[in-house]
XYZ file of C-alpha atoms in Angstrom:
319
model
C 0.000 0.000 0.000
C 1.236 3.452 -0.793
C 0.530 4.910 2.640
C 1.998 1.918 4.391
C 5.226 2.319 2.406
C 5.430 5.997 3.330
C 4.567 5.211 6.916
C 7.215 2.520 7.147
C 9.818 4.949 5.884
C 8.685 7.471 8.438
C 8.803 4.862 11.188
C 12.445 4.176 10.443
C 13.182 7.882 10.518
C 11.460 8.485 13.823
C 13.264 5.576 15.440
C 16.591 6.874 14.181
C 15.980 10.456 15.259
C 17.189 11.585 18.648
C 14.307 14.023 18.899
C 12.316 16.666 17.076
C 13.525 20.211 16.883
C 10.180 21.551 18.065
C 9.976 23.883 21.015
C 13.506 25.183 20.526
C 14.096 28.883 21.235
C 14.510 30.844 18.000
C 17.392 32.844 19.427
C 15.434 36.092 19.214
C 12.689 36.922 21.677
C 12.779 33.500 23.322
C 9.644 32.210 21.597
C 9.624 28.497 20.841
C 9.861 27.846 17.081
C 7.259 25.373 15.862
C 6.705 23.977 12.357
C 3.250 22.835 11.281
C 2.579 20.976 8.023
C -0.795 21.810 6.485
C -2.460 21.569 3.087
C -3.403 25.130 1.956
C -7.161 24.681 1.759
C -10.209 26.085 3.541
C -10.001 23.367 6.221
C -6.959 24.920 7.910
C -8.326 28.454 8.302
C -8.319 28.121 12.126
C -4.567 27.395 12.068
C -3.883 30.571 10.127
C -6.286 32.513 12.331
C -4.350 31.297 15.375
C -1.213 32.846 13.873
C -3.038 35.985 12.746
C -4.780 36.566 16.075
C -1.640 35.967 18.129
C -3.047 32.889 19.859
C 0.236 31.020 19.451
C 2.304 34.071 20.364
C 0.270 34.447 23.562
C 1.579 31.041 24.546
C 5.189 31.707 23.568
C 5.049 29.849 20.243
C 6.370 31.123 16.922
C 4.600 28.985 14.329
C 5.706 28.441 10.735
C 3.117 26.819 8.481
C 4.604 24.663 5.707
C 2.350 23.609 2.823
C 1.789 19.882 2.204
C -0.271 17.909 -0.317
C -2.179 15.949 2.322
C -1.873 13.303 5.021
C 0.360 11.089 2.878
C 3.045 13.777 3.078
C 2.231 15.159 6.518
C 2.522 11.860 8.405
C 6.113 11.073 7.315
C 6.960 14.729 7.950
C 5.927 14.443 11.587
C 7.526 11.012 11.924
C 10.898 12.262 10.667
C 10.805 15.434 12.746
C 10.465 17.809 9.796
C 7.168 18.964 11.302
C 6.375 19.267 14.998
C 2.665 19.105 14.209
C 0.654 18.606 11.046
C -2.886 18.576 9.702
C -4.090 15.278 8.272
C -7.262 13.325 7.617
C -8.242 10.633 10.098
C -7.880 7.829 7.550
C -4.209 8.674 6.961
C -3.619 8.775 10.712
C -5.259 5.413 11.353
C -3.333 3.862 8.443
C -0.122 5.289 9.920
C -0.786 3.755 13.331
C -1.612 0.434 11.662
C 1.825 0.604 10.019
C 3.533 1.198 13.363
C 3.800 4.991 13.295
C 2.767 6.406 16.690
C 0.756 9.443 15.613
C -1.431 11.201 18.187
C -4.275 13.664 17.576
C -3.847 16.751 19.764
C -6.532 19.081 18.358
C -9.573 18.816 16.147
C -9.340 20.002 12.559
C -12.495 20.173 10.488
C -15.915 18.551 10.232
C -18.761 18.162 7.775
C -21.646 20.612 7.804
C -23.938 17.590 7.857
C -26.040 19.021 5.019
C -26.554 17.013 1.833
C -25.753 19.132 -1.191
C -24.406 21.927 1.015
C -21.198 20.467 2.405
C -17.698 21.788 1.730
C -16.723 18.588 -0.079
C -18.478 16.363 -2.568
C -18.321 14.150 -5.641
C -18.669 15.966 -8.957
C -19.005 14.781 -12.561
C -18.670 16.604 -15.900
C -21.580 18.519 -17.360
C -24.007 16.187 -19.177
C -22.333 13.094 -17.657
C -24.458 9.929 -17.645
C -23.405 9.461 -14.004
C -26.291 10.740 -11.902
C -25.718 9.100 -8.530
C -23.029 7.438 -6.439
C -24.239 4.021 -7.598
C -23.416 5.035 -11.183
C -19.721 5.312 -10.232
C -19.367 1.563 -10.737
C -16.694 1.144 -13.401
C -15.794 4.844 -13.261
C -12.469 6.579 -12.639
C -12.623 8.970 -9.690
C -9.910 11.504 -8.841
C -8.784 11.885 -5.220
C -5.879 13.904 -3.840
C -4.230 10.941 -2.073
C -4.918 7.226 -2.361
C -5.959 5.238 0.741
C -7.289 8.452 2.182
C -10.554 9.766 3.599
C -11.529 10.663 0.031
C -11.606 7.194 -1.483
C -12.811 5.680 1.811
C -15.902 7.900 1.939
C -16.518 7.730 -1.816
C -16.594 3.925 -1.590
C -19.053 4.243 1.275
C -21.327 6.516 -0.774
C -21.282 4.004 -3.641
C -22.024 1.137 -1.265
C -24.772 3.082 0.505
C -26.419 3.840 -2.846
C -26.485 0.175 -3.808
C -23.356 0.062 -5.957
C -20.207 -2.056 -5.837
C -17.355 0.055 -4.381
C -14.734 -2.471 -5.471
C -15.518 -1.605 -9.093
C -14.450 2.042 -8.724
C -10.979 3.030 -9.947
C -9.257 5.855 -8.072
C -6.646 8.133 -9.586
C -4.403 10.463 -7.593
C -4.627 14.093 -8.674
C -3.889 17.349 -6.805
C -7.003 19.259 -5.778
C -6.137 22.335 -7.915
C -6.040 20.161 -11.045
C -9.406 18.508 -10.471
C -11.868 21.126 -11.824
C -10.097 21.242 -15.203
C -9.775 17.446 -15.324
C -13.517 17.112 -14.714
C -14.411 19.813 -17.253
C -12.223 18.178 -19.929
C -13.560 14.703 -19.158
C -10.107 13.403 -18.211
C -11.754 11.650 -15.257
C -15.293 10.379 -14.867
C -15.677 12.043 -11.481
C -13.697 13.734 -8.733
C -13.911 14.094 -4.990
C -13.223 17.757 -4.323
C -13.234 20.114 -1.361
C -13.524 23.883 -1.285
C -12.542 26.088 -3.005
C -12.178 23.565 -5.817
C -15.739 22.305 -5.356
C -17.203 25.731 -6.147
C -14.724 26.197 -9.008
C -15.822 22.879 -10.514
C -19.516 23.701 -10.111
C -19.013 27.144 -11.647
C -17.355 25.379 -14.591
C -20.467 23.325 -15.250
C -19.821 20.223 -13.136
C -22.680 18.465 -11.358
C -22.514 17.400 -7.716
C -23.897 13.883 -7.278
C -23.149 13.091 -3.625
C -21.979 14.574 -0.333
C -19.652 11.746 0.651
C -18.728 13.159 4.064
C -22.381 13.486 5.054
C -23.097 9.996 3.728
C -20.469 8.634 6.112
C -21.658 10.426 9.266
C -23.736 13.583 9.877
C -21.078 14.894 12.293
C -18.032 13.451 10.576
C -14.653 14.532 11.924
C -12.606 14.626 8.736
C -9.163 15.756 9.791
C -7.174 16.778 12.848
C -3.886 18.250 14.019
C -1.446 15.636 15.237
C 2.055 15.005 16.498
C 4.163 11.961 17.343
C 4.179 10.109 20.642
C 7.842 11.126 20.885
C 7.058 14.862 20.875
C 4.162 14.265 23.267
C 6.454 12.474 25.720
C 9.436 14.819 25.393
C 7.627 18.162 25.450
C 4.102 17.856 26.886
C 4.070 21.596 27.673
C 4.638 22.426 23.996
C 1.791 20.106 22.996
C -0.502 21.566 25.657
C 0.187 25.109 24.450
C -0.371 24.175 20.794
C -3.612 22.369 21.664
C -4.873 25.268 23.767
C -4.226 27.742 20.951
C -5.935 25.537 18.374
C -8.969 24.926 20.596
C -9.382 28.686 20.929
C -8.853 29.193 17.190
C -11.438 26.551 16.269
C -14.047 28.152 18.523
C -13.208 31.558 17.041
C -13.519 30.255 13.465
C -16.819 28.538 14.205
C -18.263 31.712 15.700
C -16.820 34.099 13.096
C -17.293 32.811 9.530
C -16.479 36.273 8.171
C -13.019 35.955 9.753
C -12.564 32.571 8.068
C -13.313 34.170 4.707
C -10.961 37.067 5.473
C -7.999 34.849 6.371
C -8.469 32.749 3.221
C -7.205 35.724 1.245
C -3.964 35.583 3.236
C -2.820 32.000 2.615
C -4.629 30.882 -0.551
C -4.686 32.275 -4.089
C -8.460 32.550 -4.125
C -9.970 35.762 -5.417
C -12.460 37.627 -3.265
C -15.472 36.648 -5.360
C -14.713 32.961 -4.904
C -13.999 33.426 -1.192
C -17.473 34.878 -0.715
C -19.092 32.087 -2.744
C -17.589 28.929 -1.255
C -19.236 26.731 1.360
C -17.485 26.748 4.717
C -16.973 23.595 6.780
C -17.693 23.240 10.476
C -14.885 23.836 13.003
C -15.996 22.222 16.282
C -13.281 22.367 18.974
C -13.855 18.703 19.884
C -13.555 15.734 17.552
C -16.530 13.399 17.191
C -14.947 10.072 18.076
C -18.031 8.083 17.129
C -17.663 9.395 13.585
C -13.954 8.510 13.549
C -14.938 4.978 14.565
C -17.253 4.909 11.541
C -14.255 5.719 9.322
C -12.181 3.035 11.071
C -14.919 0.467 10.395
C -15.064 1.461 6.723
C -11.277 1.177 6.432
C -11.400 -2.342 7.816
C -14.239 -3.277 5.455
C -12.229 -1.954 2.489
C -9.029 -3.713 3.573
C -6.982 -0.560 4.172
C -5.759 -1.823 7.540
C -4.581 -5.206 8.765
C -6.229 -4.983 12.186
C -9.262 -3.211 13.609
C -8.108 0.392 14.217
C -7.958 1.485 17.855
C -9.642 4.878 17.632
C -9.128 5.813 21.284
C -5.381 5.182 20.954
C -5.273 7.797 18.191
C -6.146 10.597 20.603
C -3.629 12.131 22.996
C -6.261 12.308 25.716
C -8.824 9.613 26.412
C -12.475 10.476 26.748
């Protein structure tokens, strides 16, 4: 498996490393320098708001956000010590733990809106496509940003839930920014996209046929911020400060959607018209562990993991 190969490489790196560089003074004002890996999409607005609003600085952290392509890159980055923390989908994190990488969720990331046809992610097909429902994806090629990810896991579930055979769907890896054009040109039969690429695809004539996150769970926790067990053990104060800042940022983002739209102009290349048009996700401060268990069960059903994932072990704090 692709993720398992990446995870195994990361496992070797984390075992060889003497420790992460996180929490080290930057030599200037004494703030602890922290590196966070995050894909530059709408989902991570609270992270950028935490920087913008000084929530990290209030806790003595100087955070650098480094762009990634998704969990498949973020997990090895944390394992090797390149990142102190990272943002990744729960499927990637459970796959990593199954492969022996001790990743731990320390803060929630993003959740579905729970509204069919009004979520921030969905499955789209080209204009005038004969595919009208998730069941029709049998035999189709569907683009996802990373394989063995929450994208293909939830797409398979939508196909299954609609009465189709998920094993007959072919997935192709494609970066999110390339998906709207690929759909418009018919280079793929369908794509799983998140904002802002969902709105871009729909504006280009694509049709949305399913809200795969909502199909999986009405309160689905999709992604989270995580670190390694090594960082957690060596610098619990650093982790506590990062978690505290992110909890505050998530609550702020949830209560201030206009601030989410404002900060998008700072770290994405979206124009203002698109920023005002896109659908925003939900940013609850606490993860919904029942929904993560649903993803774990789907992963086992699809054969992504060798053993039943231990969802509680994924979280830094039990409860």
